[in-house]
CSV table of C-alpha atoms and ligand atoms in Angstrom, one decimal:
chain,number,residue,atom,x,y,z
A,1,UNK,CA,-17.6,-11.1,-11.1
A,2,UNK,CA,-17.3,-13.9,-8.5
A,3,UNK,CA,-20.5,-15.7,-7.9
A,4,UNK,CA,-22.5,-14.5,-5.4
A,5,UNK,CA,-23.1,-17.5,-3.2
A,6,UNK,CA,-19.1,-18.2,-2.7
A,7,UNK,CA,-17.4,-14.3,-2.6
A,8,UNK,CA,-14.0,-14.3,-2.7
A,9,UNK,CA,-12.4,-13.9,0.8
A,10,UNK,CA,-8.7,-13.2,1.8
A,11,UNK,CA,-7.9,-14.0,5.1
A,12,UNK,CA,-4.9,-11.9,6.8
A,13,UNK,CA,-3.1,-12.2,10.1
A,14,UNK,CA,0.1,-11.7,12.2
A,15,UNK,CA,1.3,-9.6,15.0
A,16,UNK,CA,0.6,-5.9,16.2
A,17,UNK,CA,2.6,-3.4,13.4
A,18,UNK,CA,3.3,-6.4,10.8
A,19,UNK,CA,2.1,-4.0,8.1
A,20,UNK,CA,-1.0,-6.3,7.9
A,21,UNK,CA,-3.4,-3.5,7.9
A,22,UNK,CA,-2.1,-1.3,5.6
A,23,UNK,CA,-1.4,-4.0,3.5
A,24,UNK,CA,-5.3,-5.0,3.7
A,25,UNK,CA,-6.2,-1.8,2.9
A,26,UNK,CA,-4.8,-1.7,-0.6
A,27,UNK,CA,-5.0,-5.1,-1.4
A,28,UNK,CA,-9.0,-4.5,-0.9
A,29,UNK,CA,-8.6,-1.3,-3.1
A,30,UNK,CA,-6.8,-3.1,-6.0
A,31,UNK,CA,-8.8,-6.1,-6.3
A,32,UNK,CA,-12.5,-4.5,-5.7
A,33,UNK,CA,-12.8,-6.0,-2.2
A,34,UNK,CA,-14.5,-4.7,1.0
A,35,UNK,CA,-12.3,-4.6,4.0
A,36,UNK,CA,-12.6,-5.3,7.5
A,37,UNK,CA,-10.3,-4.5,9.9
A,38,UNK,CA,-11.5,-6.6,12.7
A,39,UNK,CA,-9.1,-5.2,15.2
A,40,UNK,CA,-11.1,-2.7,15.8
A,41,UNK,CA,-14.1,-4.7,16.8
A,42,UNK,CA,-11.7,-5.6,20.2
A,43,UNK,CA,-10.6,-2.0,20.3
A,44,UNK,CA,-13.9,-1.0,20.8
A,45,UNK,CA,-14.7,-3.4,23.6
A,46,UNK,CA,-11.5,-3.0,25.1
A,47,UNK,CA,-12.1,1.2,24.9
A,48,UNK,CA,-15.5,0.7,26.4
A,49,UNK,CA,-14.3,-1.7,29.3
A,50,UNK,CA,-12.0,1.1,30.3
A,51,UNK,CA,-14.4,4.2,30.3
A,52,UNK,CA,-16.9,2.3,32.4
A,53,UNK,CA,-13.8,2.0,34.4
A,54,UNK,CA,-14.3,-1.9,34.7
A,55,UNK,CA,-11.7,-4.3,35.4
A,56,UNK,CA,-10.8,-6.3,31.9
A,57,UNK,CA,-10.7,-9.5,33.4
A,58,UNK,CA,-14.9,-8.8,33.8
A,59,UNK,CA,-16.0,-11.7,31.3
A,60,UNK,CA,-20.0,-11.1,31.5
A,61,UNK,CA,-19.5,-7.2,31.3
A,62,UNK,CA,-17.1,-8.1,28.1
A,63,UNK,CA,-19.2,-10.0,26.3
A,64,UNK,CA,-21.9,-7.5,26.9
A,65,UNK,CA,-20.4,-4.8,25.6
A,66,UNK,CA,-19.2,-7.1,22.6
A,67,UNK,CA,-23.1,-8.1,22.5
A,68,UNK,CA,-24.0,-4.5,22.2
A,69,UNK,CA,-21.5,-2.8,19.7
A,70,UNK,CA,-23.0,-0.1,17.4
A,71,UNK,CA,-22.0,1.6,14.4
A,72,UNK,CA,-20.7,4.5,16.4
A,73,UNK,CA,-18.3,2.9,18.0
A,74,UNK,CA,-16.4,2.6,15.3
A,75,UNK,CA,-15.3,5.9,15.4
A,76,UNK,CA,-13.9,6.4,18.9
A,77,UNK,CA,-10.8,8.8,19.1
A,78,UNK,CA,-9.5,7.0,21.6
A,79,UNK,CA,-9.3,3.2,19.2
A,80,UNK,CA,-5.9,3.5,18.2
A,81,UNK,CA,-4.4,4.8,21.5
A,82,UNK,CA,-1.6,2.5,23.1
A,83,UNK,CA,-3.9,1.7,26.1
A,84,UNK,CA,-6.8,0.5,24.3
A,85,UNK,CA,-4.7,-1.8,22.1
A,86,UNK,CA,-3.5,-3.5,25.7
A,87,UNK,CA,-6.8,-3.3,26.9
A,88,UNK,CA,-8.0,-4.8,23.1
A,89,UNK,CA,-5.8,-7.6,24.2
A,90,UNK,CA,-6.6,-8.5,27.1
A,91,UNK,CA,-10.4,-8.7,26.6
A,92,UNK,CA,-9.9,-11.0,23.5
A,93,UNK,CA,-8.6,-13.3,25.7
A,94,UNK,CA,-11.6,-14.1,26.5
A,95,UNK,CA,-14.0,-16.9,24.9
A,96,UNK,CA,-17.6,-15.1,25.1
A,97,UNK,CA,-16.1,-11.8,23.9
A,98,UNK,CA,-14.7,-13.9,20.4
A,99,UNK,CA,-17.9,-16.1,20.3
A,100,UNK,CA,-19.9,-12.5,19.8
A,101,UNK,CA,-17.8,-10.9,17.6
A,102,UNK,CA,-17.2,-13.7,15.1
A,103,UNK,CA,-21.3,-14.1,13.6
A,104,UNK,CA,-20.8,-10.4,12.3
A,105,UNK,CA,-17.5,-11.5,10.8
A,106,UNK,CA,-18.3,-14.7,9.0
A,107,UNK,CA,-21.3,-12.1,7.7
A,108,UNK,CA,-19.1,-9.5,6.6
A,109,UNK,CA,-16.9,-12.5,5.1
A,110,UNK,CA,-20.2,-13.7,3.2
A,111,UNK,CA,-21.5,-11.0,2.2
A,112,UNK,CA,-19.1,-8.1,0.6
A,113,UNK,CA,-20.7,-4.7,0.9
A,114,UNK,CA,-21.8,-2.6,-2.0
A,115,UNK,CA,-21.8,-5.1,-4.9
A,116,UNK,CA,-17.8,-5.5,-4.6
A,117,UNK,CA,-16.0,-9.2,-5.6
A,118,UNK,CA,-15.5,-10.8,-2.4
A,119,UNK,CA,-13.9,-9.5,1.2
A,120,UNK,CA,-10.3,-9.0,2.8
A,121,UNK,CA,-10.8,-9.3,6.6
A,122,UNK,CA,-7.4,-8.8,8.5
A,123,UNK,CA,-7.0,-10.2,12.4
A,124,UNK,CA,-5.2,-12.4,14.4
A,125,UNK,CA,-7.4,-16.0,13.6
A,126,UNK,CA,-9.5,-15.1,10.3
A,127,UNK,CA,-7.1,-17.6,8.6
A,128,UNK,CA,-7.7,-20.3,11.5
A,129,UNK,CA,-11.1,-20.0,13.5
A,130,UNK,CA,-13.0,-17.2,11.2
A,131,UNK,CA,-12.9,-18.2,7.5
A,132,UNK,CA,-10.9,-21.3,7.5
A,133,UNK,CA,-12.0,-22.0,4.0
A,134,UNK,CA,-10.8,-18.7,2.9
A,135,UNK,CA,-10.3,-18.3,-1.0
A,136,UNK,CA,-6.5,-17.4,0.1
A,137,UNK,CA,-4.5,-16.8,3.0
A,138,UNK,CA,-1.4,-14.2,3.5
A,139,UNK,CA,0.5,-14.6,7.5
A,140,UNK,CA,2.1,-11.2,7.3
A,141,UNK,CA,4.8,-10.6,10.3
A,142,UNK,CA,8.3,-8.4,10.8
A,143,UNK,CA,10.6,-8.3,13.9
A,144,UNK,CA,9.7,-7.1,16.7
A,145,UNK,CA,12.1,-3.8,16.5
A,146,UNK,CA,10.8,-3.0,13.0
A,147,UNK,CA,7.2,-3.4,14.3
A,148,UNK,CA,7.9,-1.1,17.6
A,149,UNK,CA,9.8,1.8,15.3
A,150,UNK,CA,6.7,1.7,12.7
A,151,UNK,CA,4.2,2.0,15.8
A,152,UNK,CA,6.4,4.4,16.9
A,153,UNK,CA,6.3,6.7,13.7
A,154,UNK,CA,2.4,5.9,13.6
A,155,UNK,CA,1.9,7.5,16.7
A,156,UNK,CA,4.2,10.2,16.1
A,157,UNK,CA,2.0,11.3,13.6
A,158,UNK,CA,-1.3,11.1,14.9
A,159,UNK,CA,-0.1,13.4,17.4
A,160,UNK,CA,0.8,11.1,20.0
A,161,UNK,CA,4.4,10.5,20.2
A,162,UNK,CA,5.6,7.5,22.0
A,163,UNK,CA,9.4,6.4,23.8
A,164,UNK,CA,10.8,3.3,22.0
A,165,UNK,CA,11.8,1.1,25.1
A,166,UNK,CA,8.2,1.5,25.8
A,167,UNK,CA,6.1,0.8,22.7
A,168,UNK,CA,9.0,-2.1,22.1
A,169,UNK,CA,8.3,-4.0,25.4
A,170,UNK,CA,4.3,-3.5,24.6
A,171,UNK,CA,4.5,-4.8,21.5
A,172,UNK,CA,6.3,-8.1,22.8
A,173,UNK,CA,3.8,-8.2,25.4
A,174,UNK,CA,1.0,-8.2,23.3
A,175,UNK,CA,2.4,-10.8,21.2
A,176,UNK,CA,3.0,-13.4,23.8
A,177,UNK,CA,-0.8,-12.5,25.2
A,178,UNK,CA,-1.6,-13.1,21.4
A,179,UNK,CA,0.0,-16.3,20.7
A,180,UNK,CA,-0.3,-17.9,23.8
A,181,UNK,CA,-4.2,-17.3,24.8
A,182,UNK,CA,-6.3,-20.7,24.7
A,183,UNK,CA,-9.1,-19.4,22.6
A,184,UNK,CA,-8.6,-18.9,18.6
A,185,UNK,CA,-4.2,-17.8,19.4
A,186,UNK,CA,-2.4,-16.1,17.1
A,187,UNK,CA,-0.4,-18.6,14.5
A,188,UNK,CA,0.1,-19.0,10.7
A,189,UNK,CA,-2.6,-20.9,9.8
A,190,UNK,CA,-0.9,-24.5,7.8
A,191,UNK,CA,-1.7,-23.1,4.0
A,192,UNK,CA,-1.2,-19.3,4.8
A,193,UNK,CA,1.3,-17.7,2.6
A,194,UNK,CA,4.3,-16.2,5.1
A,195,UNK,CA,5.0,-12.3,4.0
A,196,UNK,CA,7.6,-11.1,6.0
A,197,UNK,CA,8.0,-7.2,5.9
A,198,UNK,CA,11.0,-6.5,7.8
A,199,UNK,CA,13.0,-5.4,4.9
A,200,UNK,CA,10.6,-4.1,2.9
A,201,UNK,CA,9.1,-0.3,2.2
A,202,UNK,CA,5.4,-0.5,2.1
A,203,UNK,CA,4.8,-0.3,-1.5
A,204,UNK,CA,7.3,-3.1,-1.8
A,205,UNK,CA,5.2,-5.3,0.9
A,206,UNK,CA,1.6,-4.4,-1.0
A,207,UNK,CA,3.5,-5.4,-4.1
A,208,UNK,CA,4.8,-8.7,-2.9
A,209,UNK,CA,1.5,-9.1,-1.2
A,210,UNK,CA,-0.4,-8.4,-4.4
A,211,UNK,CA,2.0,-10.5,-6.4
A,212,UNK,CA,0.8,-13.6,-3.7
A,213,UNK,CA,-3.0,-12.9,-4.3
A,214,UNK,CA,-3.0,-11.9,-8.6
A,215,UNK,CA,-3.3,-15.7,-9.0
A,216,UNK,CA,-6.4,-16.7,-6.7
A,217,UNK,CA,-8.4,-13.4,-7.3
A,218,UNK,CA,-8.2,-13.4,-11.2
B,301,LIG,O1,-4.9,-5.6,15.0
B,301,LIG,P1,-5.0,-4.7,16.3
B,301,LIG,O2,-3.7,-4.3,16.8
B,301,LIG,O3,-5.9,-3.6,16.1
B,301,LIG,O4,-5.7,-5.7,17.4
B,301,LIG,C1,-5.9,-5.3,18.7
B,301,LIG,C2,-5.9,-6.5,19.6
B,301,LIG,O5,-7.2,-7.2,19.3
B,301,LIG,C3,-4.9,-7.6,19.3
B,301,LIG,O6,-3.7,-7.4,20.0
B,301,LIG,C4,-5.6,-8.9,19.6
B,301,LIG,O7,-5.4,-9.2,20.9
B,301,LIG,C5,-7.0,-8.6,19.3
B,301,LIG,N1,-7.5,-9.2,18.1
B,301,LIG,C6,-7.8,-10.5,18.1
B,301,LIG,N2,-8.3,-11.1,17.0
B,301,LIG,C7,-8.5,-10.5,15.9
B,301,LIG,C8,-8.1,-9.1,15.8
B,301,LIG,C9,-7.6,-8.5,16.9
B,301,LIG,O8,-7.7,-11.2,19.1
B,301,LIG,N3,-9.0,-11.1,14.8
């Protein structure tokens, strides 16, 4: 058991589709972590932004609904559709919408849920802005066609299938919106451990990832 006043935390980023969350996921399972997938935090803004029919580029009415997420929110059918990932995108652009949501991430970070060793939280700046002093840090990215076909099969089967060209050209738009914002970008942070999935099955990725980790979460 870690000690209680420094949990472990691992600190995952990279593009939309890297694998990332997946990986996450079972790397939390393995090595008795919580997990946080704090896309969703920005899904959730961005989903509510759009059923109040307000434009995204609203800054105050952002941050108010970032102010004001609740647990319920959480579970909106609509979180993983294409349109609320652009929308995701767009309002985490913006510098009051990040400022609210990183408190209950640095919480999460410090304080794992239900007795469990520490915390992976996966994003686009945990590595960088939210836990810079992370116990360990994995930068998890594939090409940009990979990432489009796996989105593509994702959607497929959650029951909304998508065209190629389209999910390709919004993936590479996202990225750019990503990695070129001013406020906490997307980038590898300088001693994040690069995974790159491209070639790899899942189960080979969580392997290799897990192969990373075994050494700092002992
Ligand atoms: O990871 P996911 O695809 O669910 O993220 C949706 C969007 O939320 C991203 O494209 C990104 O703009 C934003 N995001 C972010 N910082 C994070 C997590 C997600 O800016 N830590």
């Amino acid at each position: 058991m870690s000690d209680r006043a420094s949990p472990l935390v691992v600190a995952v980023d990279g593009p939309a589709a890297s694998g990332k969350g997946t990986i996450s996921r079972r790397i939390a399972g393995r090595f008795q972590l919580a997990y946080l997938d704090t896309g969703l935090l920005y899904r959730a803004v961005g989903a509510k932004m759009l059923e109040a029919g307000l434009p995204l580029n609203d800054q105050e009415a952002a941050a108010r609904m970032a102010r004001g997420l609740e647990q319920p929110d959480f579970h909106r059918q609509d979180l993983r559709l294409p349109a609320t990932a652009r929308a995701a995108s767009i309002i985490a652009q913006i510098p009051q919408v990040r400022q609210a949501l990183l408190e209950y991430q640095r919480w999460f970070a410090r304080n794992p849920l239900g007795g469990m060793r520490g915390a992976v939280l996966d994003g686009r700046d945990i590595g960088t802005v939210i836990c810079p002093d992370a116990t360990v840090k994995l930068f998890i990215t594939a090409s940009p066609e990979e990432r489009a076909r796996r989105r593509c099969a994702e959607l497929a089967q959650g029951g909304n299938p998508a065209d190629y060209a389209t999910v390709l050209s919004d993936v590479i738009a996202r990225d750019k919106r990503d990695r070129e914002r001013a406020s906490a970008p997307l980038r590898q942070a300088d001693d994040a451990h690069l995974l790159d999935t491209t070639n790899l099955a899942i189960d080979e990725a969580v392997a290799k990832a897990a192969e990373i980790l075994e050494p700092y979460l002992r």
